[in-house]
Structure formats: structure tokens, C-alpha cells
mmCIF file of C-alpha atoms in Angstrom:
data_model
loop_
_atom_site.group_PDB
_atom_site.id
_atom_site.type_symbol
_atom_site.label_atom_id
_atom_site.label_comp_id
_atom_site.label_asym_id
_atom_site.label_seq_id
_atom_site.Cartn_x
_atom_site.Cartn_y
_atom_site.Cartn_z
ATOM 1 C CA MET A 1 -61.927 76.233 64.634
ATOM 2 C CA THR A 2 -64.197 76.328 67.842
ATOM 3 C CA GLN A 3 -64.206 74.494 70.870
ATOM 4 C CA LEU A 4 -67.548 73.578 72.656
ATOM 5 C CA SER A 5 -67.594 73.627 76.640
ATOM 6 C CA ILE A 6 -70.509 72.839 78.821
ATOM 7 C CA ASN A 7 -71.313 74.724 81.596
ATOM 8 C CA GLN A 8 -73.388 72.251 83.563
ATOM 9 C CA SER A 9 -74.624 74.421 86.529
ATOM 10 C CA SER A 10 -76.743 76.563 84.041
ATOM 11 C CA ASP A 11 -77.171 74.004 81.226
ATOM 12 C CA THR A 12 -75.844 76.495 78.660
ATOM 13 C CA ILE A 13 -73.239 75.514 76.241
ATOM 14 C CA ALA A 14 -70.384 78.387 75.944
ATOM 15 C CA ILE A 15 -68.260 78.757 72.589
ATOM 16 C CA HIS A 16 -64.626 79.615 73.048
ATOM 17 C CA GLU A 17 -62.485 80.453 69.860
ATOM 18 C CA VAL A 18 -59.643 78.599 69.746
ATOM 19 C CA SER A 19 -56.396 80.517 69.069
ATOM 20 C CA GLY A 20 -52.965 79.611 67.697
ATOM 21 C CA PRO A 21 -49.905 81.701 66.994
ATOM 22 C CA TRP A 22 -50.898 82.272 63.202
ATOM 23 C CA ARG A 23 -53.963 82.904 63.795
ATOM 24 C CA ASP A 24 -53.572 85.475 66.316
ATOM 25 C CA ALA A 25 -50.871 86.702 63.970
ATOM 26 C CA TRP A 26 -53.296 87.137 61.123
ATOM 27 C CA LYS A 27 -55.732 89.344 63.353
ATOM 28 C CA ALA A 28 -52.969 91.580 64.327
ATOM 29 C CA PHE A 29 -51.886 91.957 60.998
ATOM 30 C CA ARG A 30 -55.474 92.797 59.681
ATOM 31 C CA LYS A 31 -55.286 95.753 62.059
ATOM 32 C CA ASN A 32 -52.103 96.986 60.044
ATOM 33 C CA LYS A 33 -53.550 99.386 57.532
ATOM 34 C CA THR A 34 -50.210 99.945 56.150
ATOM 35 C CA ALA A 35 -49.564 96.424 56.118
ATOM 36 C CA LEU A 36 -52.858 95.590 54.386
ATOM 37 C CA LEU A 37 -52.103 98.783 51.611
ATOM 38 C CA GLY A 38 -49.003 96.582 50.912
ATOM 39 C CA LEU A 39 -50.589 93.437 50.715
ATOM 40 C CA GLY A 40 -53.375 94.939 48.288
ATOM 41 C CA LEU A 41 -50.316 96.407 46.143
ATOM 42 C CA ILE A 42 -48.920 92.975 46.000
ATOM 43 C CA LEU A 43 -51.970 91.400 45.017
ATOM 44 C CA PHE A 44 -53.032 94.022 42.431
ATOM 45 C CA PHE A 45 -49.776 93.178 40.479
ATOM 46 C CA ILE A 46 -49.894 89.559 40.841
ATOM 47 C CA ILE A 47 -53.359 89.544 39.373
ATOM 48 C CA ILE A 48 -52.306 92.027 36.586
ATOM 49 C CA ALA A 49 -49.263 89.436 35.951
ATOM 50 C CA ILE A 50 -51.905 86.444 35.742
ATOM 51 C CA ILE A 51 -54.467 87.921 33.233
ATOM 52 C CA ALA A 52 -52.197 90.079 31.469
ATOM 53 C CA PRO A 53 -52.619 88.407 28.012
ATOM 54 C CA TYR A 54 -56.046 88.422 28.385
ATOM 55 C CA ILE A 55 -56.760 92.340 28.912
ATOM 56 C CA ALA A 56 -53.646 93.469 26.897
ATOM 57 C CA PRO A 57 -55.134 95.349 24.069
ATOM 58 C CA TYR A 58 -51.865 94.542 21.742
ATOM 59 C CA GLY A 59 -49.166 91.944 21.871
ATOM 60 C CA TYR A 60 -45.786 93.492 23.669
ATOM 61 C CA LYS A 61 -43.532 92.805 20.594
ATOM 62 C CA ASP A 62 -45.755 94.407 17.972
ATOM 63 C CA GLN A 63 -44.279 97.592 16.456
ATOM 64 C CA GLN A 64 -46.033 100.408 14.797
ATOM 65 C CA LEU A 65 -43.562 102.708 13.679
ATOM 66 C CA MET A 66 -46.228 105.288 12.193
ATOM 67 C CA ASP A 67 -47.205 105.503 15.815
ATOM 68 C CA ARG A 68 -43.978 105.983 18.163
ATOM 69 C CA LEU A 69 -43.540 108.312 20.972
ATOM 70 C CA LYS A 70 -47.443 108.931 20.577
ATOM 71 C CA PRO A 71 -48.620 109.811 24.111
ATOM 72 C CA PRO A 72 -51.351 108.522 26.079
ATOM 73 C CA SER A 73 -54.777 108.418 24.625
ATOM 74 C CA SER A 74 -57.817 106.211 24.284
ATOM 75 C CA ALA A 75 -56.072 103.687 21.805
ATOM 76 C CA HIS A 76 -52.778 103.756 23.980
ATOM 77 C CA TRP A 77 -53.631 104.385 27.636
ATOM 78 C CA PHE A 78 -49.782 104.795 28.435
ATOM 79 C CA GLY A 79 -48.857 105.748 24.861
ATOM 80 C CA THR A 80 -46.147 104.507 23.054
ATOM 81 C CA ASP A 81 -42.152 103.794 22.970
ATOM 82 C CA ASP A 82 -39.865 104.536 20.411
ATOM 83 C CA PHE A 83 -40.877 101.184 18.542
ATOM 84 C CA GLY A 84 -44.387 102.179 18.490
ATOM 85 C CA ARG A 85 -45.539 99.659 20.877
ATOM 86 C CA ASP A 86 -48.045 100.042 23.342
ATOM 87 C CA LEU A 87 -46.365 100.962 26.888
ATOM 88 C CA PHE A 88 -49.388 99.742 28.779
ATOM 89 C CA THR A 89 -49.255 95.972 27.209
ATOM 90 C CA ARG A 90 -45.500 96.387 27.946
ATOM 91 C CA VAL A 91 -46.040 97.462 31.806
ATOM 92 C CA LEU A 92 -48.549 94.356 31.977
ATOM 93 C CA PHE A 93 -46.077 91.886 30.809
ATOM 94 C CA GLY A 94 -43.205 93.292 32.834
ATOM 95 C CA ALA A 95 -44.972 92.550 35.871
ATOM 96 C CA ARG A 96 -44.547 88.889 35.153
ATOM 97 C CA ILE A 97 -40.964 89.253 34.620
ATOM 98 C CA SER A 98 -40.268 91.601 37.752
ATOM 99 C CA LEU A 99 -42.189 89.372 39.912
ATOM 100 C CA TRP A 100 -40.860 85.990 38.804
ATOM 101 C CA VAL A 101 -37.228 87.131 39.227
ATOM 102 C CA GLY A 102 -38.104 88.636 42.504
ATOM 103 C CA PHE A 103 -39.959 85.634 43.863
ATOM 104 C CA PHE A 104 -37.758 82.759 42.737
ATOM 105 C CA SER A 105 -34.424 84.635 43.037
ATOM 106 C CA VAL A 106 -35.792 84.979 47.014
ATOM 107 C CA ILE A 107 -36.845 81.081 46.990
ATOM 108 C CA GLY A 108 -32.995 80.216 45.535
ATOM 109 C CA SER A 109 -31.539 82.488 48.527
ATOM 110 C CA ILE A 110 -33.607 80.938 51.300
ATOM 111 C CA VAL A 111 -32.961 77.278 50.304
ATOM 112 C CA VAL A 112 -29.352 77.520 49.892
ATOM 113 C CA GLY A 113 -28.916 80.136 52.934
ATOM 114 C CA THR A 114 -31.273 78.303 55.307
ATOM 115 C CA VAL A 115 -29.419 74.886 54.700
ATOM 116 C CA LEU A 116 -25.732 76.669 55.034
ATOM 117 C CA GLY A 117 -27.126 78.415 57.965
ATOM 118 C CA ILE A 118 -28.085 75.308 60.105
ATOM 119 C CA LEU A 119 -25.330 73.471 59.317
ATOM 120 C CA ALA A 120 -23.386 76.494 60.612
ATOM 121 C CA GLY A 121 -25.274 77.229 63.484
ATOM 122 C CA TYR A 122 -26.004 73.469 64.676
ATOM 123 C CA TYR A 123 -22.938 71.436 63.807
ATOM 124 C CA GLY A 124 -20.299 74.546 64.284
ATOM 125 C CA LYS A 125 -16.625 73.829 64.717
ATOM 126 C CA TRP A 126 -15.195 73.891 61.028
ATOM 127 C CA ALA A 127 -18.182 73.832 59.299
ATOM 128 C CA ASP A 128 -19.514 76.997 61.130
ATOM 129 C CA MET A 129 -16.042 78.481 60.166
ATOM 130 C CA LEU A 130 -15.891 77.585 56.491
ATOM 131 C CA ILE A 131 -19.633 78.726 55.769
ATOM 132 C CA SER A 132 -19.141 81.567 57.697
ATOM 133 C CA ARG A 133 -16.007 82.949 56.231
ATOM 134 C CA LEU A 134 -17.593 82.324 52.752
ATOM 135 C CA PHE A 135 -20.455 84.335 53.622
ATOM 136 C CA ASP A 136 -18.142 87.093 54.858
ATOM 137 C CA ILE A 137 -15.886 87.095 51.452
ATOM 138 C CA VAL A 138 -19.476 87.587 49.507
ATOM 139 C CA LEU A 139 -20.679 90.270 51.746
ATOM 140 C CA ALA A 140 -17.499 91.874 51.525
ATOM 141 C CA PHE A 141 -18.761 93.042 47.787
ATOM 142 C CA PRO A 142 -21.635 95.365 47.415
ATOM 143 C CA SER A 143 -24.248 93.527 46.020
ATOM 144 C CA ILE A 144 -24.855 94.968 42.902
ATOM 145 C CA LEU A 145 -21.443 95.155 41.636
ATOM 146 C CA LEU A 146 -21.125 91.258 42.257
ATOM 147 C CA ALA A 147 -24.163 90.487 40.531
ATOM 148 C CA ILE A 148 -23.086 92.623 37.546
ATOM 149 C CA ALA A 149 -19.819 90.431 37.780
ATOM 150 C CA ILE A 150 -21.434 87.227 37.837
ATOM 151 C CA VAL A 151 -23.628 88.369 35.132
ATOM 152 C CA ALA A 152 -20.890 89.343 32.908
ATOM 153 C CA ILE A 153 -19.091 86.042 33.530
ATOM 154 C CA LEU A 154 -22.290 83.876 32.579
ATOM 155 C CA GLY A 155 -23.786 86.185 29.906
ATOM 156 C CA PRO A 156 -26.626 88.677 30.009
ATOM 157 C CA SER A 157 -30.191 86.969 30.341
ATOM 158 C CA LEU A 158 -33.163 87.104 32.376
ATOM 159 C CA GLN A 159 -32.089 83.617 33.725
ATOM 160 C CA ASN A 160 -28.652 84.424 34.511
ATOM 161 C CA ALA A 161 -29.687 88.126 36.424
ATOM 162 C CA LEU A 162 -32.202 85.667 38.234
ATOM 163 C CA TYR A 163 -29.189 83.250 39.267
ATOM 164 C CA ALA A 164 -27.049 86.230 40.274
ATOM 165 C CA ILE A 165 -29.425 88.101 42.186
ATOM 166 C CA ALA A 166 -30.041 84.473 44.260
ATOM 167 C CA ILE A 167 -26.208 84.122 44.779
ATOM 168 C CA VAL A 168 -25.473 87.685 46.459
ATOM 169 C CA ASN A 169 -28.219 87.726 48.637
ATOM 170 C CA ILE A 170 -27.647 84.061 49.877
ATOM 171 C CA PRO A 171 -25.581 84.917 53.030
ATOM 172 C CA THR A 172 -28.086 87.630 54.258
ATOM 173 C CA TYR A 173 -30.669 84.468 55.061
ATOM 174 C CA GLY A 174 -27.737 82.087 55.942
ATOM 175 C CA ARG A 175 -26.680 84.481 58.599
ATOM 176 C CA LEU A 176 -30.119 85.181 59.929
ATOM 177 C CA VAL A 177 -30.925 81.219 60.060
ATOM 178 C CA ARG A 178 -27.205 80.608 61.715
ATOM 179 C CA ALA A 179 -27.960 83.260 64.580
ATOM 180 C CA LYS A 180 -31.462 81.738 65.097
ATOM 181 C CA VAL A 181 -29.718 78.191 65.363
ATOM 182 C CA LEU A 182 -27.391 79.406 67.705
ATOM 183 C CA SER A 183 -30.452 80.650 70.237
ATOM 184 C CA LEU A 184 -32.310 77.658 69.995
ATOM 185 C CA LYS A 185 -30.004 74.583 70.202
ATOM 186 C CA ASN A 186 -29.350 74.990 73.735
ATOM 187 C CA GLU A 187 -32.871 75.661 74.489
ATOM 188 C CA GLU A 188 -34.555 72.958 77.191
ATOM 189 C CA TYR A 189 -36.720 71.135 74.694
ATOM 190 C CA ILE A 190 -33.799 70.642 72.249
ATOM 191 C CA MET A 191 -31.493 69.248 75.133
ATOM 192 C CA SER A 192 -34.057 67.060 76.046
ATOM 193 C CA ALA A 193 -34.576 65.939 72.394
ATOM 194 C CA LYS A 194 -30.764 64.940 72.403
ATOM 195 C CA ALA A 195 -30.913 63.006 75.544
ATOM 196 C CA ILE A 196 -33.578 61.007 74.355
ATOM 197 C CA GLY A 197 -31.521 59.663 71.717
ATOM 198 C CA MET A 198 -33.386 61.835 68.704
ATOM 199 C CA LYS A 199 -31.515 61.718 65.815
ATOM 200 C CA ASN A 200 -29.961 65.600 64.463
ATOM 201 C CA ASN A 201 -31.788 65.331 61.129
ATOM 202 C CA ARG A 202 -35.258 64.970 63.007
ATOM 203 C CA ILE A 203 -34.521 67.539 65.503
ATOM 204 C CA LEU A 204 -33.223 70.180 62.505
ATOM 205 C CA PHE A 205 -36.513 69.256 60.592
ATOM 206 C CA SER A 206 -38.955 69.027 63.634
ATOM 207 C CA HIS A 207 -37.789 71.791 65.959
ATOM 208 C CA ILE A 208 -34.842 74.204 64.737
ATOM 209 C CA LEU A 209 -36.092 74.829 61.653
ATOM 210 C CA PRO A 210 -40.100 75.255 62.454
ATOM 211 C CA ASN A 211 -38.898 77.934 65.008
ATOM 212 C CA SER A 212 -36.690 79.646 62.331
ATOM 213 C CA LEU A 213 -39.398 80.400 60.167
ATOM 214 C CA THR A 214 -40.377 83.969 61.471
ATOM 215 C CA PRO A 215 -37.315 85.708 60.416
ATOM 216 C CA ILE A 216 -37.204 84.183 57.025
ATOM 217 C CA ILE A 217 -40.775 85.104 56.044
ATOM 218 C CA VAL A 218 -40.165 88.649 57.344
ATOM 219 C CA GLN A 219 -36.444 88.840 55.816
ATOM 220 C CA GLY A 220 -38.249 86.793 52.655
ATOM 221 C CA THR A 221 -41.078 89.621 52.223
ATOM 222 C CA LEU A 222 -38.510 92.318 52.265
ATOM 223 C CA GLY A 223 -35.966 90.457 49.761
ATOM 224 C CA ILE A 224 -38.369 90.313 47.161
ATOM 225 C CA ALA A 225 -38.363 94.161 47.045
ATOM 226 C CA THR A 226 -34.635 94.258 47.009
ATOM 227 C CA ALA A 227 -34.524 91.454 44.546
ATOM 228 C CA ILE A 228 -36.938 93.591 41.867
ATOM 229 C CA ILE A 229 -34.668 96.623 42.655
ATOM 230 C CA GLU A 230 -31.936 94.507 41.556
ATOM 231 C CA ALA A 231 -33.353 93.036 38.444
ATOM 232 C CA ALA A 232 -34.343 96.386 37.244
ATOM 233 C CA ALA A 233 -30.663 97.676 37.717
ATOM 234 C CA LEU A 234 -29.257 94.770 35.752
ATOM 235 C CA GLY A 235 -32.032 95.110 33.261
ATOM 236 C CA PHE A 236 -31.243 98.984 33.273
ATOM 237 C CA LEU A 237 -27.651 97.980 32.319
ATOM 238 C CA GLY A 238 -28.510 95.763 29.797
ATOM 239 C CA LEU A 239 -27.344 92.473 31.574
ATOM 240 C CA GLY A 240 -30.683 91.620 32.535
ATOM 241 C CA ALA A 241 -33.706 90.932 30.093
ATOM 242 C CA GLN A 242 -32.844 91.029 26.961
ATOM 243 C CA PRO A 243 -34.866 92.696 24.004
ATOM 244 C CA PRO A 244 -38.087 92.672 23.224
ATOM 245 C CA ASP A 245 -39.058 91.141 26.372
ATOM 246 C CA PRO A 246 -40.805 94.017 28.551
ATOM 247 C CA GLU A 247 -38.737 94.090 31.606
ATOM 248 C CA TRP A 248 -39.179 97.218 33.416
ATOM 249 C CA GLY A 249 -35.525 98.041 34.199
ATOM 250 C CA LYS A 250 -34.630 97.660 30.520
ATOM 251 C CA MET A 251 -37.760 99.832 29.597
ATOM 252 C CA LEU A 252 -36.421 102.755 31.851
ATOM 253 C CA SER A 253 -32.910 102.206 29.956
ATOM 254 C CA ASP A 254 -34.437 102.041 26.625
ATOM 255 C CA SER A 255 -36.427 105.422 27.343
ATOM 256 C CA ARG A 256 -33.928 107.565 28.988
ATOM 257 C CA GLN A 257 -32.963 109.504 25.948
ATOM 258 C CA PHE A 258 -36.653 110.379 25.511
ATOM 259 C CA ILE A 259 -37.338 111.818 29.081
ATOM 260 C CA GLN A 260 -38.156 115.310 27.614
ATOM 261 C CA LYS A 261 -39.443 114.688 24.475
ATOM 262 C CA ALA A 262 -41.931 111.725 25.611
ATOM 263 C CA PRO A 263 -41.896 111.581 29.578
ATOM 264 C CA TRP A 264 -44.616 108.903 29.952
ATOM 265 C CA THR A 265 -42.087 106.475 28.335
ATOM 266 C CA VAL A 266 -40.271 106.681 31.701
ATOM 267 C CA VAL A 267 -43.038 107.393 34.276
ATOM 268 C CA PHE A 268 -45.294 104.059 33.849
ATOM 269 C CA PRO A 269 -42.355 101.861 34.225
ATOM 270 C CA GLY A 270 -40.898 103.759 37.035
ATOM 271 C CA VAL A 271 -44.220 104.232 39.069
ATOM 272 C CA SER A 272 -44.657 100.500 38.348
ATOM 273 C CA ILE A 273 -41.478 99.814 40.315
ATOM 274 C CA MET A 274 -41.933 102.259 42.786
ATOM 275 C CA LEU A 275 -45.604 100.661 43.702
ATOM 276 C CA THR A 276 -44.462 97.210 43.497
ATOM 277 C CA VAL A 277 -41.363 97.615 46.077
ATOM 278 C CA LEU A 278 -43.415 99.537 48.413
ATOM 279 C CA GLY A 279 -45.873 97.388 48.321
ATOM 280 C CA PHE A 280 -43.247 94.039 49.598
ATOM 281 C CA ASN A 281 -41.808 96.890 51.713
ATOM 282 C CA LEU A 282 -45.255 97.773 53.766
ATOM 283 C CA MET A 283 -46.057 94.039 53.916
ATOM 284 C CA GLY A 284 -42.715 92.897 55.224
ATOM 285 C CA ASP A 285 -42.635 96.029 57.926
ATOM 286 C CA GLY A 286 -46.219 94.385 58.921
ATOM 287 C CA LEU A 287 -45.302 91.180 59.251
ATOM 288 C CA ARG A 288 -42.105 92.228 61.227
ATOM 289 C CA ASP A 289 -44.714 94.028 63.850
ATOM 290 C CA VAL A 290 -46.714 91.035 63.945
ATOM 291 C CA LEU A 291 -44.251 88.381 63.950
ATOM 292 C CA ASP A 292 -41.463 89.966 65.841
ATOM 293 C CA PRO A 293 -41.791 89.431 69.466
ATOM 294 C CA ARG A 294 -39.539 92.031 70.602
ATOM 295 C CA MET A 295 -42.031 94.570 68.471
ATOM 296 C CA LYS A 296 -44.968 93.647 70.428
ATOM 297 C CA ASN A 297 -46.098 95.481 73.632
#
């Protein structure tokens, strides 16, 4: 978007670029090479997750027992597992599962955590005390152990693993939003909105929530990486995706007894997890550098 201004003394037209916070943030983000690398890794895995059915040479369930534990070759780029299934195909489809769990568990955590954080921070008193104590109780347990307990109660499945990951991460976003709301609700423009009779709901959605998005975006990006690791951990323990779904953590668990005999069965799922998590971490760090005013010179 550009703005035209006419200089009448010289009869020339000067074109000035209109800047905004998000435009400036994108410009600064593009200058961060490591953040762009992270974005590239994320886009790469998103693309292969989308086109997996079209580029996979085999079905991820197809078993060829005569070809079990074959090393990488032109027929099987990543080799085969102990059931003769093509690892390249299973890694491609595994990207779908890991990204699906990562994105939707974080979205669930953000939605619930943001609502609770706003209620606690804006209304205070008994609402703040009740919600804050609830957050403290959840945070008193190690996140992976609490997720294991939740899945053990609900039953092992990928969907229940998603629920568990979302639940254990709600306090992270709730406390982040609560702290932001506490700092915003005493600002002059919020006090002015109250003085003119603006309703609380409008203040929350028009002023409080938009100004709380920056830390949510940064933490959400980093949270996806954490969610992918937690999903892989649950899958490794047999509490996440169930056979024959090609979840990366489950693939590592099934192949751990073949580490010496067929190391490729462990290397490719492990590297996939590492690169995906690295991508979100690099991008999250870049977003924090760009969006956090304290990180700017």
C-alpha cells in the first residue's frame, strides 16, 4: 500500500510507502536468516504432508515380508521396516500426523488458555484466584507425566493424545495472557473506554485481545515444537497413534530393537522429528526477536 503526496513547489509527485506494525515486523523477519531457515523447514514438511498421497511410492500399510529390513535403495529410498513397509512412505504420512497433533493441540490450548487468562486478569478477585490455583495445580505435575496419566485414563489413541497435550499446555498460555491483561487493563485508553461506558465484552475483544496477540503468536509457534515432541514421546510409549498409523514416535519405538541391525529404521523418523522441531524453534525465536519490543534496539 502506498500513499501519494504532491509537492506543488516542484510539481512532482512523491510516493511514500505506508508502514504498519505487521509490515515492519515482516520486513524485520525477512532479514533474520535463521528465522527464514525455520520457516523454510516448516513449509517443506507442510508441503510433503499435503502431497504425501501423490508422491508416496507405496501405501503406508503395505507389507512385503520378503523385503523386511532392507537397506535404502532405488526401490526403497529410506529402506524398509521389520514388516517390509516402505519407510519413505511412512515418514511422509508421519508428517501429517505430527503436524496435525502439533497444530490442533496448540490451537486448543491457546483458545482455552486465552479465555481463562483474560477472565483471570481482567475481572480479578475470585475468578483470578480460582483460575490461578487451577493453573498452579496443573503446572505442579511434569507435563509429560500428566499427559501420560490423561491418556491412560482416556485410553491410548492419537485423538486422546492430542487432548492430553492440549490440556497440559493450557496453563502456559493462560498465565501468559493473564500477565499481559494485568499490564493492559490499567492503560489510559482502557480507562477512557470504561469512562465513556464501553461494555466489558467490547473492551476485551476490541482492545485487550488484539494487544495480547504478540506473546500468544510467539509462544504458540514454540509450543507446536513442544507438542510434536510430546506426541512423539506418547507414541514411543505406545499411548499415542496405534498401529498401523505411521507416527514418528511410534516408528522409533517399533525400531529400537533394530538399531544395530537396521539403523535406518531409527535414523529417518528421528531426523524428521529433529528437523520439524528445529524449524518451529528457529521461527519462534525469530518471531520473538521481531515482535517483542524488549528485543529491539
